[in-house]
CSV table of C-alpha atoms and ligand atoms in Angstrom, one decimal:
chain,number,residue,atom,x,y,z
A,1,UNK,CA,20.2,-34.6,7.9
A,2,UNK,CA,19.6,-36.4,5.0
A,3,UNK,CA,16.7,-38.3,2.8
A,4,UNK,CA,18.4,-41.5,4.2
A,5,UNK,CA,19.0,-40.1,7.6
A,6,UNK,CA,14.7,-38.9,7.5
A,7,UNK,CA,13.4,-42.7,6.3
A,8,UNK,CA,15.9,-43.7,9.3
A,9,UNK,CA,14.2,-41.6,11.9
A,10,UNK,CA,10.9,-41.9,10.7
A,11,UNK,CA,11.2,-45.8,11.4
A,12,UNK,CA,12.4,-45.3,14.5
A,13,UNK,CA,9.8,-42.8,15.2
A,14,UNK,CA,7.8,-45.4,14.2
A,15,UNK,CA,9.2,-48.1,16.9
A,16,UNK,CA,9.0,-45.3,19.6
A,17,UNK,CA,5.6,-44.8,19.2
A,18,UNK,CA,4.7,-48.2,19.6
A,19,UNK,CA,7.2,-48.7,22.5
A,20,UNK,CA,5.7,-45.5,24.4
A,21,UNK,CA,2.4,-46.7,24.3
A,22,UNK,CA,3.3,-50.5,25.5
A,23,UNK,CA,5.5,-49.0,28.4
A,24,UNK,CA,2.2,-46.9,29.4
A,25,UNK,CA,0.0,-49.8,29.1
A,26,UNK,CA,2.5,-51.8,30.9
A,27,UNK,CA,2.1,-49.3,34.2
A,28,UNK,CA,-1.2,-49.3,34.3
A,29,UNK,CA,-1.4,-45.3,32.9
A,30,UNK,CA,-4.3,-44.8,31.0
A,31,UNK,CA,-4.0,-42.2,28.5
A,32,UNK,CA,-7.2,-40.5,27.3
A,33,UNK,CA,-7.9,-38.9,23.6
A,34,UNK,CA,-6.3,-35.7,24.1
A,35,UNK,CA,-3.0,-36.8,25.5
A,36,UNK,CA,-2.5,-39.2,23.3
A,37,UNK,CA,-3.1,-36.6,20.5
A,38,UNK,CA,-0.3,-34.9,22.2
A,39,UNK,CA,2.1,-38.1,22.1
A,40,UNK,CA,0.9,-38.7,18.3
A,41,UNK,CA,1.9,-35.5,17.5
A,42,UNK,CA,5.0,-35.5,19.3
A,43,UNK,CA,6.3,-39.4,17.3
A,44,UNK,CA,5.1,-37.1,13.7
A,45,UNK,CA,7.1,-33.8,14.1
A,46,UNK,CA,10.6,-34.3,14.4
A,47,UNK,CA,11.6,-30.5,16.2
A,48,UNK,CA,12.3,-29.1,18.5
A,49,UNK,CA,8.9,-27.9,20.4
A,50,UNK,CA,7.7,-26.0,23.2
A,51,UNK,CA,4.8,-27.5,24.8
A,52,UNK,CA,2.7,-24.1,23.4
A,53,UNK,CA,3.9,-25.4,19.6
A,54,UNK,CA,3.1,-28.9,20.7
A,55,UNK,CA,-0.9,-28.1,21.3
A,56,UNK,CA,-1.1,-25.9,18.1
A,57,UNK,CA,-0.3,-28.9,16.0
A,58,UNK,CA,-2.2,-31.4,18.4
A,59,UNK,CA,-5.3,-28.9,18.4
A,60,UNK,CA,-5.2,-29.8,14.7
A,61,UNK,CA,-5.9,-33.8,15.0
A,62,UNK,CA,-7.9,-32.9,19.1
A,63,UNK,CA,-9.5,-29.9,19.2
A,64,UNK,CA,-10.0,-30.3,22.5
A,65,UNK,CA,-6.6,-30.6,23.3
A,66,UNK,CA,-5.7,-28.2,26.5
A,67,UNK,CA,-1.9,-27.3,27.7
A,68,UNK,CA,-2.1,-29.3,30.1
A,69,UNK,CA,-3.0,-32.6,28.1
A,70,UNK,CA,0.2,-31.4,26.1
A,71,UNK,CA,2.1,-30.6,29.6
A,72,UNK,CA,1.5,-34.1,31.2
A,73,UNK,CA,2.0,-36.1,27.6
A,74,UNK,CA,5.3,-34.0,27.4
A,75,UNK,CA,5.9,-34.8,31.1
A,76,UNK,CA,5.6,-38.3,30.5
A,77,UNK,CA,7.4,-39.1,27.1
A,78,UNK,CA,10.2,-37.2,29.4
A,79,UNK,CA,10.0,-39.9,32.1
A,80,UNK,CA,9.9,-43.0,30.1
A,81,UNK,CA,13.0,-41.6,28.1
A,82,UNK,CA,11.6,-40.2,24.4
A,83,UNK,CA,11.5,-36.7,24.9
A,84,UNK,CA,15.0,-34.4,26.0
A,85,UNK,CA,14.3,-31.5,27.4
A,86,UNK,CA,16.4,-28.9,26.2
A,87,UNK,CA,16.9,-24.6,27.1
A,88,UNK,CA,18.5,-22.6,24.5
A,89,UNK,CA,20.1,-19.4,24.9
A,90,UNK,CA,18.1,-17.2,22.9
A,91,UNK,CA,15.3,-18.3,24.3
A,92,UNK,CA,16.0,-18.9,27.9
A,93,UNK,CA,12.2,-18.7,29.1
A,94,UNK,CA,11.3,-21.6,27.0
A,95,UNK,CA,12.0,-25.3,27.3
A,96,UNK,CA,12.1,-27.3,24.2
A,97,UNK,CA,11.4,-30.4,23.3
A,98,UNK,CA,13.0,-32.9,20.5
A,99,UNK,CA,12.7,-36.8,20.1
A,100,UNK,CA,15.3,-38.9,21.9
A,101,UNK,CA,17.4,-40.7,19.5
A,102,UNK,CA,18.8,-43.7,22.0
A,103,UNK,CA,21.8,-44.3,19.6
A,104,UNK,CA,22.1,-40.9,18.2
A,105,UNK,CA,23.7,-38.0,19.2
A,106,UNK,CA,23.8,-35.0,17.7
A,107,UNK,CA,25.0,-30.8,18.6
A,108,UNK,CA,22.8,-27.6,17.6
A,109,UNK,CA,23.5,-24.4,15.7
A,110,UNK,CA,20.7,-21.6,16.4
A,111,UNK,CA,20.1,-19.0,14.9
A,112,UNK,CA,19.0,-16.2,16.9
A,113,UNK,CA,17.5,-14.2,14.0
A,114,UNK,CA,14.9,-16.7,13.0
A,115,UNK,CA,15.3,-19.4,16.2
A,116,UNK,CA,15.8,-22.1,13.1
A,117,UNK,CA,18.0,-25.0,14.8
A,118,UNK,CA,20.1,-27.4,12.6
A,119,UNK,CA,21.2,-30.4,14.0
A,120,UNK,CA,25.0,-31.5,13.1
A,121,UNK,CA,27.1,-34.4,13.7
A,122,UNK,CA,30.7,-34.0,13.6
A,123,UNK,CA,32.8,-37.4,14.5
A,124,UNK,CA,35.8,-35.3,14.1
A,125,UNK,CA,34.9,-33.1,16.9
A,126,UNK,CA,33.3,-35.9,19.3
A,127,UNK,CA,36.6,-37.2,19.0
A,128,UNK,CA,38.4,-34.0,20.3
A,129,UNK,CA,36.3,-33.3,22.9
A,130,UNK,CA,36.7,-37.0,24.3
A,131,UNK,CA,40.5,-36.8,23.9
A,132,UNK,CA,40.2,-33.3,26.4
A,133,UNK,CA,38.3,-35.3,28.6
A,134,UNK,CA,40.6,-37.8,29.0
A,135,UNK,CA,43.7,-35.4,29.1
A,136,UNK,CA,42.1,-34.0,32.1
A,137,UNK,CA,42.0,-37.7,33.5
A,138,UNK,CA,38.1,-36.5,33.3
A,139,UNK,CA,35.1,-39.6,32.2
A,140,UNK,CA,32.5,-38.0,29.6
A,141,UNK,CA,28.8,-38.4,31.2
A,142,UNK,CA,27.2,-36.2,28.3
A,143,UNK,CA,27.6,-32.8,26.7
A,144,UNK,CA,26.0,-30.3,24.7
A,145,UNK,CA,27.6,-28.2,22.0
A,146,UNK,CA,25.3,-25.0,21.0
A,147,UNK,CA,26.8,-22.8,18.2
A,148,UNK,CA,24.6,-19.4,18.2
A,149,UNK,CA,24.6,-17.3,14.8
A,150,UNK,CA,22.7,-16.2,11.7
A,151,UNK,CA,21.7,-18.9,9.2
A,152,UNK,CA,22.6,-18.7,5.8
A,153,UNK,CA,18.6,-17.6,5.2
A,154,UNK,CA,18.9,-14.5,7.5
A,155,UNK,CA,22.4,-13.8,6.5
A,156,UNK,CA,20.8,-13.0,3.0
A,157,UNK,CA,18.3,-11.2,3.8
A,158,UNK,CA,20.9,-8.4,5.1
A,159,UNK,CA,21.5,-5.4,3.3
A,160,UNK,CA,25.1,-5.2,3.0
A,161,UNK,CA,25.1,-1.8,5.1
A,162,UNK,CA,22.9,-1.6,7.8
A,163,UNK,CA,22.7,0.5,11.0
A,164,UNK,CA,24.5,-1.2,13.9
A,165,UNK,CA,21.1,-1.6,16.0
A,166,UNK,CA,20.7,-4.7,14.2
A,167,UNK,CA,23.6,-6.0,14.1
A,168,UNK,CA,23.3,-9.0,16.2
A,169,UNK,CA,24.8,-9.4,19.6
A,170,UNK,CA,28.5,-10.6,19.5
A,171,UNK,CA,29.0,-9.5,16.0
A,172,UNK,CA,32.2,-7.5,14.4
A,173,UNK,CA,31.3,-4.7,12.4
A,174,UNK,CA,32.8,-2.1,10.1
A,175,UNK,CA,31.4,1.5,10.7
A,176,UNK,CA,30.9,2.8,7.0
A,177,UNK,CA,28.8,5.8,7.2
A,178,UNK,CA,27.7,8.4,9.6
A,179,UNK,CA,24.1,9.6,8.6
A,180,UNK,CA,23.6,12.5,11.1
A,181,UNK,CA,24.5,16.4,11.2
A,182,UNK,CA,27.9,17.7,11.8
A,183,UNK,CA,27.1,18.1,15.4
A,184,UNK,CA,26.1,14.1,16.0
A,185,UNK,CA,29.3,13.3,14.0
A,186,UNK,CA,31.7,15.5,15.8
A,187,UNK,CA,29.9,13.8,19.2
A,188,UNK,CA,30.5,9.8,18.1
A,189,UNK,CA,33.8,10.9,16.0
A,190,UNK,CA,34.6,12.0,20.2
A,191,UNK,CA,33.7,8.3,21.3
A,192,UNK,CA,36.1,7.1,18.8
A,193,UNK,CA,33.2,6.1,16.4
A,194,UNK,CA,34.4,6.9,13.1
A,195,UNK,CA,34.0,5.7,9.4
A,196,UNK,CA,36.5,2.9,9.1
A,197,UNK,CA,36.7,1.6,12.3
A,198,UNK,CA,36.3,-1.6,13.4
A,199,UNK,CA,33.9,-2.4,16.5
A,200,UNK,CA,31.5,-4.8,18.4
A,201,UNK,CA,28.3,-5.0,19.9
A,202,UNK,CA,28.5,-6.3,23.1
A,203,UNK,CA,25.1,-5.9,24.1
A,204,UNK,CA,21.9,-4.6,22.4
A,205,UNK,CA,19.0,-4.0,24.7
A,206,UNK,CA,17.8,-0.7,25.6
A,207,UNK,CA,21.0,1.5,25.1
A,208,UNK,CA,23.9,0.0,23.3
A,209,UNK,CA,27.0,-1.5,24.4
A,210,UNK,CA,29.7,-1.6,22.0
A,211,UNK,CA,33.7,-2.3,22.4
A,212,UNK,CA,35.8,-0.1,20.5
A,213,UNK,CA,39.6,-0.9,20.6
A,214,UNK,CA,39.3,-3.2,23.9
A,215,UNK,CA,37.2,-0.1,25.9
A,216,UNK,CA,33.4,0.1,26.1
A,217,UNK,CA,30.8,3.0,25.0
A,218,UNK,CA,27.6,3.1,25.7
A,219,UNK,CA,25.2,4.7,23.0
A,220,UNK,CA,21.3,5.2,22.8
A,221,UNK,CA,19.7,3.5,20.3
A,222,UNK,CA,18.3,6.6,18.6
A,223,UNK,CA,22.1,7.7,18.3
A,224,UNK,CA,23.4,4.5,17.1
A,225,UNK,CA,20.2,3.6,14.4
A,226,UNK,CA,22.2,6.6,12.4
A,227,UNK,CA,25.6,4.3,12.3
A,228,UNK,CA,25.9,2.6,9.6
A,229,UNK,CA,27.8,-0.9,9.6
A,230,UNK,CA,28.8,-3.5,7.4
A,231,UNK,CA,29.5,-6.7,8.7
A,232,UNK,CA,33.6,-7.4,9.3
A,233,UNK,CA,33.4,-10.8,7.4
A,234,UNK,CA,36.8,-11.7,8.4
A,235,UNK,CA,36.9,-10.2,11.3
A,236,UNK,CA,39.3,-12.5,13.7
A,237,UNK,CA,38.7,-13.1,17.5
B,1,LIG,ZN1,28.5,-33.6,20.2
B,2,LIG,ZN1,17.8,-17.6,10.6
B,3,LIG,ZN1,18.2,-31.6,18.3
């Protein structure tokens, strides 16, 4: 977003903040210090929280500011319509928290090397979507686009060859190099994984899962740390 979009929000921030606090007045809800430390904080930082990154900042203005002054400030901006809750993939157990923007919509790329989300808005792409809708005689309520990936940032930080184990999840890689005996090459050259060829990591927990020509192999992660893998930049899906 830009400098213009920031004065913008920060205004709006601004008339939130105000709003919030009439609304509460206006039911009869009496704040004390520390929650409204909470709600202060929450009108300053436009982010996307978690209600444990909420009370870090707030413990900086309140520092008696508990969880739960952060849980039932959080719980209330929610109700009266100034926070969205919102869950991202790559960090399931976690709910977030960004600002509201009544006459705003925006999507999300995350990256799931750093967690950085950037907001977009795309009026090209609203527009699609809205014209599937419709094609499908279908009346739009609300979505959510997420894009997961690796920011620009991350991508840098990459060497170019790396050993699959950190290759991300999803990603298309080149195998490039072998760093083993003859006896670990001979056993992955049997799995099909030689230099040259093209794979992905399907999963990358304990073990890994990777998919090789359409098939799946499994490999420990001690095994596949000596695969190395560069990153198949215009690899095609
Ligand atoms: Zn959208
Ligand atoms: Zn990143
Ligand atoms: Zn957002």
């Amino acid at each position: 977003m830009n400098s213009n979009n920031n004065d913008h929000r920060q205004m709006s921030n601004e008339k939130a903040r105000s709003e919030f606090f009439h609304l509460a007045q206006n039911n009869n809800i009496e704040l004390d210090e520390r929650q409204r430390a909470a709600v202060n904080c929450f009108f300053d930082t436009e982010s996307h929280l978690s209600a444990t990154e909420l009370l870090d900042l707030a413990s900086k203005t309140c520092e008696k500011c508990d969880i739960n002054d952060v849980e039932s400030a959080l719980k209330l901006l929610e109700e009266y319509g100034f926070a969205k809750r919102r869950v991202f993939e790559n960090r399931e157990d976690e709910t977030l928290y960004e600002h509201w923007h009544l006459t705003e919509h925006h999507d999300h790329l995350v990256c799931i090397k750093c967690e950085k989300i950037i907001e977009f808005f795309d009026p090209q792409l609203e527009r699609i979507q809205e014209n599937i809708s419709r094609s499908h005689g279908f009346e739009t309520l609300n979505h959510k686009l997420e894009i997961y990936g690796i920011c620009s940032e991350c991508m840098g930080k990459r060497e170019p060859l790396m050993p699959i184990t950190m290759a991300a999840q999803g990603e298309s890689v080149i195998i490039r190099k072998i760093h083993g005996g003859r006896n670990l090459v001979k056993k992955l050259s049997d799995m099909g994984l030689t230099p040259d060829t093209r794979v992905e990591v399907i999963t990358s927990g304990g073990q890994m899962i990777i998919s090789i020509r359409g098939s799946r192999v499994a490999i420990g992660r001690g095994m596949a740390s000596k695969i190395f893998v560069e990153l198949d930049r215009d690899g095609d899906r």
